[in-house]
Amino acid sequence: GAVVSQHPSWVICKSGTSVKIECRSLDFQATTMFWYRQFPKQSLMLMATSNEGSKATYEQGVEKDKFLINHASLTLSTLTVTSAHPEDSSFYICSAPDRGLRFSNQPQHFGDGTRLSIL
Amino acid sequence: KQEVTQIPAALSVPEGENLVLNCSFTDSAIYNLQWFRQDPGKGLTSLLLIQSSQREQTSGRLNASLDKSSGRSTLYIAASQPGDSATYLCAVSPSTDKLIFGTGTRLQVFP
C-alpha cells in the first residue's frame, strides 16, 4: 500500500548545525504535507503545513526562519532545522493525506519519524 | 482554539481486563476523530476513524464512540493483551486534513 518515507530516522549533531529531514510519498501525490514535533512524553504538535509550489503555513509560535520548509514536488517535502540548538532536540514526524483515501479509515499516511538530538 | 485532552494519562492493568480510554475536545466543529497507537520511538498507526456524522467504529477488539455535541470520544479495548502496551492518541480534524492531537494515554498491560 501507499506509504510515506521519512529520512533520516535518527540524527545526532553539534549545536549550530543545520539539519534537513525529508518526507517522501512513495506511490501517491501529496500536494499537502504536515510536519509535527513531539517532545518526550508529550503529544504531537502541528508545526506547519507544507504546500506544493507555494509557501508553507506555520502554526502560531513556530519560527519560519528557524524551520524552513520546501515542497518543490508532488512527492517530496523537506524540513530544515537551521542552526539547531539543544532545545530543538525532538521527534519530528511528517504526514501526507492521500486524496484517493479521503473517505477511508486511513486518509493520511505518517512517516516513521526522525529523532533529532543536538549536542 | 481547539484543545484535546485524554484521561487517564497513564494506565497499568493486568492482562485480560477491558479498558476505556477517554478523549475530550473543546470545539465540536470537527470533520472526524481518529485514534492512533504509537510505540516508543516510532511513528503512528491508525486504529479507528469516526466521521463527524458517525457514532462509533469497531475493529476487532477495539471500539470507538463519538459524541460530537458533548465533545467526547471513548476507545474501548476488550480483553487487553501485553501487545496492546503503547501510547494511544486521539486526534480531531478541524478541517479535512489537519490533525490536532490529544495528550495521550500511556498503556501498560502486564502478563
Short mmCIF file of C-alpha atoms in Angstrom, two decimals:
data_model
loop_
_atom_site.label_atom_id
_atom_site.label_comp_id
_atom_site.label_asym_id
_atom_site.label_seq_id
_atom_site.Cartn_x
_atom_site.Cartn_y
_atom_site.Cartn_z
CA GLY A 1 0.00 0.00 0.00
CA ALA A 2 0.89 3.65 -0.14
CA VAL A 3 3.50 4.78 2.33
CA VAL A 4 5.39 7.83 3.38
CA SER A 5 9.13 7.54 3.72
CA GLN A 6 10.89 9.83 6.19
CA HIS A 7 14.65 10.16 6.27
CA PRO A 8 16.82 10.14 8.28
CA SER A 9 15.35 8.24 11.17
CA TRP A 10 17.96 9.44 13.64
CA VAL A 11 20.34 12.38 13.70
CA ILE A 12 22.91 13.46 16.28
CA CYS A 13 24.81 16.63 15.57
CA LYS A 14 26.57 19.56 17.17
CA SER A 15 24.87 22.78 18.16
CA GLY A 16 24.79 25.28 15.29
CA THR A 17 24.42 22.66 12.58
CA SER A 18 21.56 22.78 10.10
CA VAL A 19 19.69 19.52 9.66
CA LYS A 20 17.47 18.55 6.74
CA ILE A 21 14.67 16.00 7.10
CA GLU A 22 12.94 14.54 4.05
CA CYS A 23 9.38 13.31 3.76
CA ARG A 24 8.54 11.46 0.58
CA SER A 25 5.26 9.98 -0.63
CA LEU A 26 6.17 6.78 -2.44
CA ASP A 27 3.24 5.92 -4.68
CA PHE A 28 0.82 8.80 -4.46
CA GLN A 29 0.97 12.52 -4.98
CA ALA A 30 0.82 14.77 -1.96
CA THR A 31 0.08 18.41 -2.64
CA THR A 32 -0.04 18.93 1.11
CA MET A 33 2.12 17.51 3.86
CA PHE A 34 2.16 18.21 7.56
CA TRP A 35 5.09 18.46 9.95
CA TYR A 36 4.67 17.62 13.63
CA ARG A 37 7.02 17.81 16.58
CA GLN A 38 6.86 15.65 19.67
CA PHE A 39 8.83 16.30 22.85
CA PRO A 40 9.42 13.40 25.27
CA LYS A 41 6.24 12.17 26.91
CA GLN A 42 4.19 14.82 25.16
CA SER A 43 1.77 14.68 22.28
CA LEU A 44 2.33 15.66 18.68
CA MET A 45 2.12 19.35 17.94
CA LEU A 46 1.49 20.57 14.42
CA MET A 47 4.31 22.83 13.30
CA ALA A 48 3.41 23.69 9.74
CA THR A 49 1.50 22.76 6.63
CA SER A 50 3.68 22.23 3.58
CA ASN A 51 2.06 23.19 0.28
CA GLU A 52 3.47 22.08 -3.07
CA GLY A 53 4.56 25.04 -5.14
CA SER A 54 3.79 27.67 -2.53
CA LYS A 55 4.85 28.86 0.89
CA ALA A 56 4.28 26.76 3.96
CA THR A 57 1.75 27.77 6.57
CA TYR A 58 3.19 27.87 10.06
CA GLU A 59 1.34 27.41 13.33
CA GLN A 60 1.44 30.11 15.92
CA GLY A 61 4.71 30.20 17.81
CA VAL A 62 6.73 28.30 15.20
CA GLU A 63 9.62 30.33 13.78
CA LYS A 64 9.58 30.40 10.00
CA ASP A 65 13.25 31.27 9.72
CA LYS A 66 14.19 28.50 12.12
CA PHE A 67 12.22 25.72 10.45
CA LEU A 68 12.50 26.06 6.69
CA ILE A 69 10.04 24.01 4.67
CA ASN A 70 10.33 23.30 0.98
CA HIS A 71 7.74 21.37 -1.05
CA ALA A 72 9.16 21.52 -4.54
CA SER A 73 7.50 18.45 -5.97
CA LEU A 74 4.31 16.45 -5.54
CA THR A 75 6.15 13.72 -3.67
CA LEU A 76 8.73 15.47 -1.52
CA SER A 77 8.68 17.92 1.35
CA THR A 78 11.75 18.86 3.37
CA LEU A 79 12.09 20.41 6.80
CA THR A 80 15.39 22.10 7.59
CA VAL A 81 16.17 22.97 11.18
CA THR A 82 18.60 25.84 10.81
CA SER A 83 21.35 26.47 13.35
CA ALA A 84 19.95 23.79 15.60
CA HIS A 85 20.35 24.06 19.36
CA PRO A 86 19.73 21.55 22.17
CA GLU A 87 16.20 22.85 22.71
CA ASP A 88 15.38 21.77 19.15
CA SER A 89 16.02 18.16 20.10
CA SER A 90 12.77 16.37 19.49
CA PHE A 91 10.95 13.74 17.45
CA TYR A 92 9.75 15.13 14.12
CA ILE A 93 7.03 13.33 12.13
CA CYS A 94 5.54 14.14 8.76
CA SER A 95 2.22 13.08 7.32
CA ALA A 96 0.63 13.24 3.89
CA PRO A 97 -3.07 13.00 3.05
CA ASP A 98 -3.90 10.58 0.26
CA ARG A 99 -6.77 12.16 -1.69
CA GLY A 100 -7.77 8.79 -3.03
CA LEU A 101 -8.37 7.57 0.52
CA ARG A 102 -10.18 10.64 1.79
CA PHE A 103 -13.23 8.66 2.88
CA SER A 104 -11.38 5.59 4.05
CA ASN A 105 -10.36 4.66 7.56
CA GLN A 106 -6.83 5.92 6.98
CA PRO A 107 -6.87 9.08 4.91
CA GLN A 108 -3.36 10.07 5.95
CA HIS A 109 -0.04 8.29 5.92
CA PHE A 110 2.60 9.03 8.52
CA GLY A 111 6.34 8.78 8.27
CA ASP A 112 8.23 6.78 10.89
CA GLY A 113 9.66 9.95 12.38
CA THR A 114 13.10 11.47 12.85
CA ARG A 115 14.72 11.64 16.24
CA LEU A 116 16.91 14.73 16.36
CA SER A 117 19.46 15.12 19.13
CA ILE A 118 21.52 18.29 19.29
CA LEU A 119 24.60 18.17 21.48
CA LYS B 1 -8.63 27.24 19.91
CA GLN B 2 -9.28 23.51 19.82
CA GLU B 3 -7.86 21.60 22.77
CA VAL B 4 -7.86 17.83 23.05
CA THR B 5 -7.42 16.14 26.42
CA GLN B 6 -7.07 12.47 27.22
CA ILE B 7 -7.75 10.74 30.52
CA PRO B 8 -6.09 8.89 32.10
CA ALA B 9 -2.57 10.00 31.23
CA ALA B 10 -1.24 6.57 32.15
CA LEU B 11 -2.77 3.20 32.85
CA SER B 12 -1.29 -0.09 34.03
CA VAL B 13 -3.52 -3.15 34.06
CA PRO B 14 -3.24 -6.94 34.16
CA GLU B 15 -3.81 -8.90 31.01
CA GLY B 16 -7.44 -9.70 30.19
CA GLU B 17 -9.03 -6.53 31.50
CA ASN B 18 -11.43 -4.47 29.46
CA LEU B 19 -10.29 -0.87 29.18
CA VAL B 20 -11.81 2.51 28.45
CA LEU B 21 -9.70 5.42 27.29
CA ASN B 22 -11.26 8.86 27.21
CA CYS B 23 -10.78 11.80 24.88
CA SER B 24 -12.44 15.20 25.13
CA PHE B 25 -12.27 18.18 22.80
CA THR B 26 -13.41 21.76 23.28
CA ASP B 27 -14.76 22.63 19.82
CA SER B 28 -17.44 20.33 18.44
CA ALA B 29 -16.94 21.59 14.87
CA ILE B 30 -14.82 18.68 13.72
CA TYR B 31 -14.53 16.82 10.45
CA ASN B 32 -13.59 13.50 12.01
CA LEU B 33 -11.85 11.95 15.01
CA GLN B 34 -9.15 9.33 14.89
CA TRP B 35 -7.49 7.04 17.39
CA PHE B 36 -3.82 6.17 16.88
CA ARG B 37 -1.34 3.91 18.53
CA GLN B 38 2.29 4.92 18.99
CA ASP B 39 5.01 2.55 20.11
CA PRO B 40 8.09 4.06 21.82
CA GLY B 41 10.25 5.98 19.36
CA LYS B 42 8.03 5.05 16.46
CA GLY B 43 5.54 6.69 14.16
CA LEU B 44 1.79 6.36 14.31
CA THR B 45 -0.53 3.50 13.49
CA SER B 46 -4.11 4.46 12.72
CA LEU B 47 -6.60 2.35 14.66
CA LEU B 48 -10.04 3.81 14.02
CA LEU B 49 -11.53 6.82 12.31
CA ILE B 50 -15.00 8.15 13.06
CA GLN B 51 -16.55 10.64 10.68
CA SER B 52 -18.43 13.52 12.31
CA SER B 53 -21.75 12.02 11.22
CA GLN B 54 -20.98 8.63 12.77
CA ARG B 55 -21.42 7.46 16.35
CA GLU B 56 -18.95 4.59 16.55
CA GLN B 57 -16.50 2.36 14.74
CA THR B 58 -15.28 -1.13 15.54
CA SER B 59 -12.19 -3.08 14.58
CA GLY B 60 -11.52 -6.40 16.24
CA ARG B 61 -11.18 -5.86 19.99
CA LEU B 62 -11.37 -2.09 19.58
CA ASN B 63 -14.48 0.04 19.64
CA ALA B 64 -14.51 3.82 19.47
CA SER B 65 -17.51 6.02 20.08
CA LEU B 66 -18.07 9.68 19.33
CA ASP B 67 -20.44 12.16 20.95
CA LYS B 68 -19.70 15.30 19.00
CA SER B 69 -22.18 17.52 20.80
CA SER B 70 -20.58 16.86 24.16
CA GLY B 71 -17.06 16.82 22.78
CA ARG B 72 -16.21 13.29 23.85
CA SER B 73 -14.88 10.07 22.45
CA THR B 74 -14.02 6.79 24.11
CA LEU B 75 -11.82 3.94 22.96
CA TYR B 76 -12.82 0.59 24.37
CA ILE B 77 -10.25 -2.22 24.33
CA ALA B 78 -11.63 -5.64 25.10
CA ALA B 79 -9.61 -8.43 26.69
CA SER B 80 -6.36 -6.47 26.81
CA GLN B 81 -3.07 -8.17 25.94
CA PRO B 82 0.58 -7.29 26.67
CA GLY B 83 0.94 -6.47 22.97
CA ASP B 84 -1.55 -3.64 23.45
CA SER B 85 1.03 -1.76 25.53
CA ALA B 86 1.67 1.54 23.78
CA THR B 87 0.63 5.18 23.85
CA TYR B 88 -2.83 5.84 22.48
CA LEU B 89 -3.53 9.19 20.90
CA CYS B 90 -6.80 10.65 19.78
CA ALA B 91 -6.83 13.42 17.19
CA VAL B 92 -9.55 15.63 15.77
CA SER B 93 -9.66 17.19 12.34
CA PRO B 94 -10.92 20.78 12.31
CA SER B 95 -10.74 20.57 8.52
CA THR B 96 -10.24 17.79 6.02
CA ASP B 97 -6.58 17.07 6.67
CA LYS B 98 -5.13 18.89 9.65
CA LEU B 99 -4.97 16.94 12.91
CA ILE B 100 -4.95 18.22 16.47
CA PHE B 101 -3.67 15.56 18.80
CA GLY B 102 -4.60 14.83 22.36
CA THR B 103 -2.22 14.49 25.26
CA GLY B 104 -2.10 10.70 25.01
CA THR B 105 -2.67 7.74 27.33
CA ARG B 106 0.31 5.50 28.07
CA LEU B 107 -0.97 1.97 28.49
CA GLN B 108 0.91 -0.91 30.01
CA VAL B 109 -0.65 -4.35 30.08
CA PHE B 110 1.30 -6.83 32.16
CA PRO B 111 1.02 -10.64 31.98
#
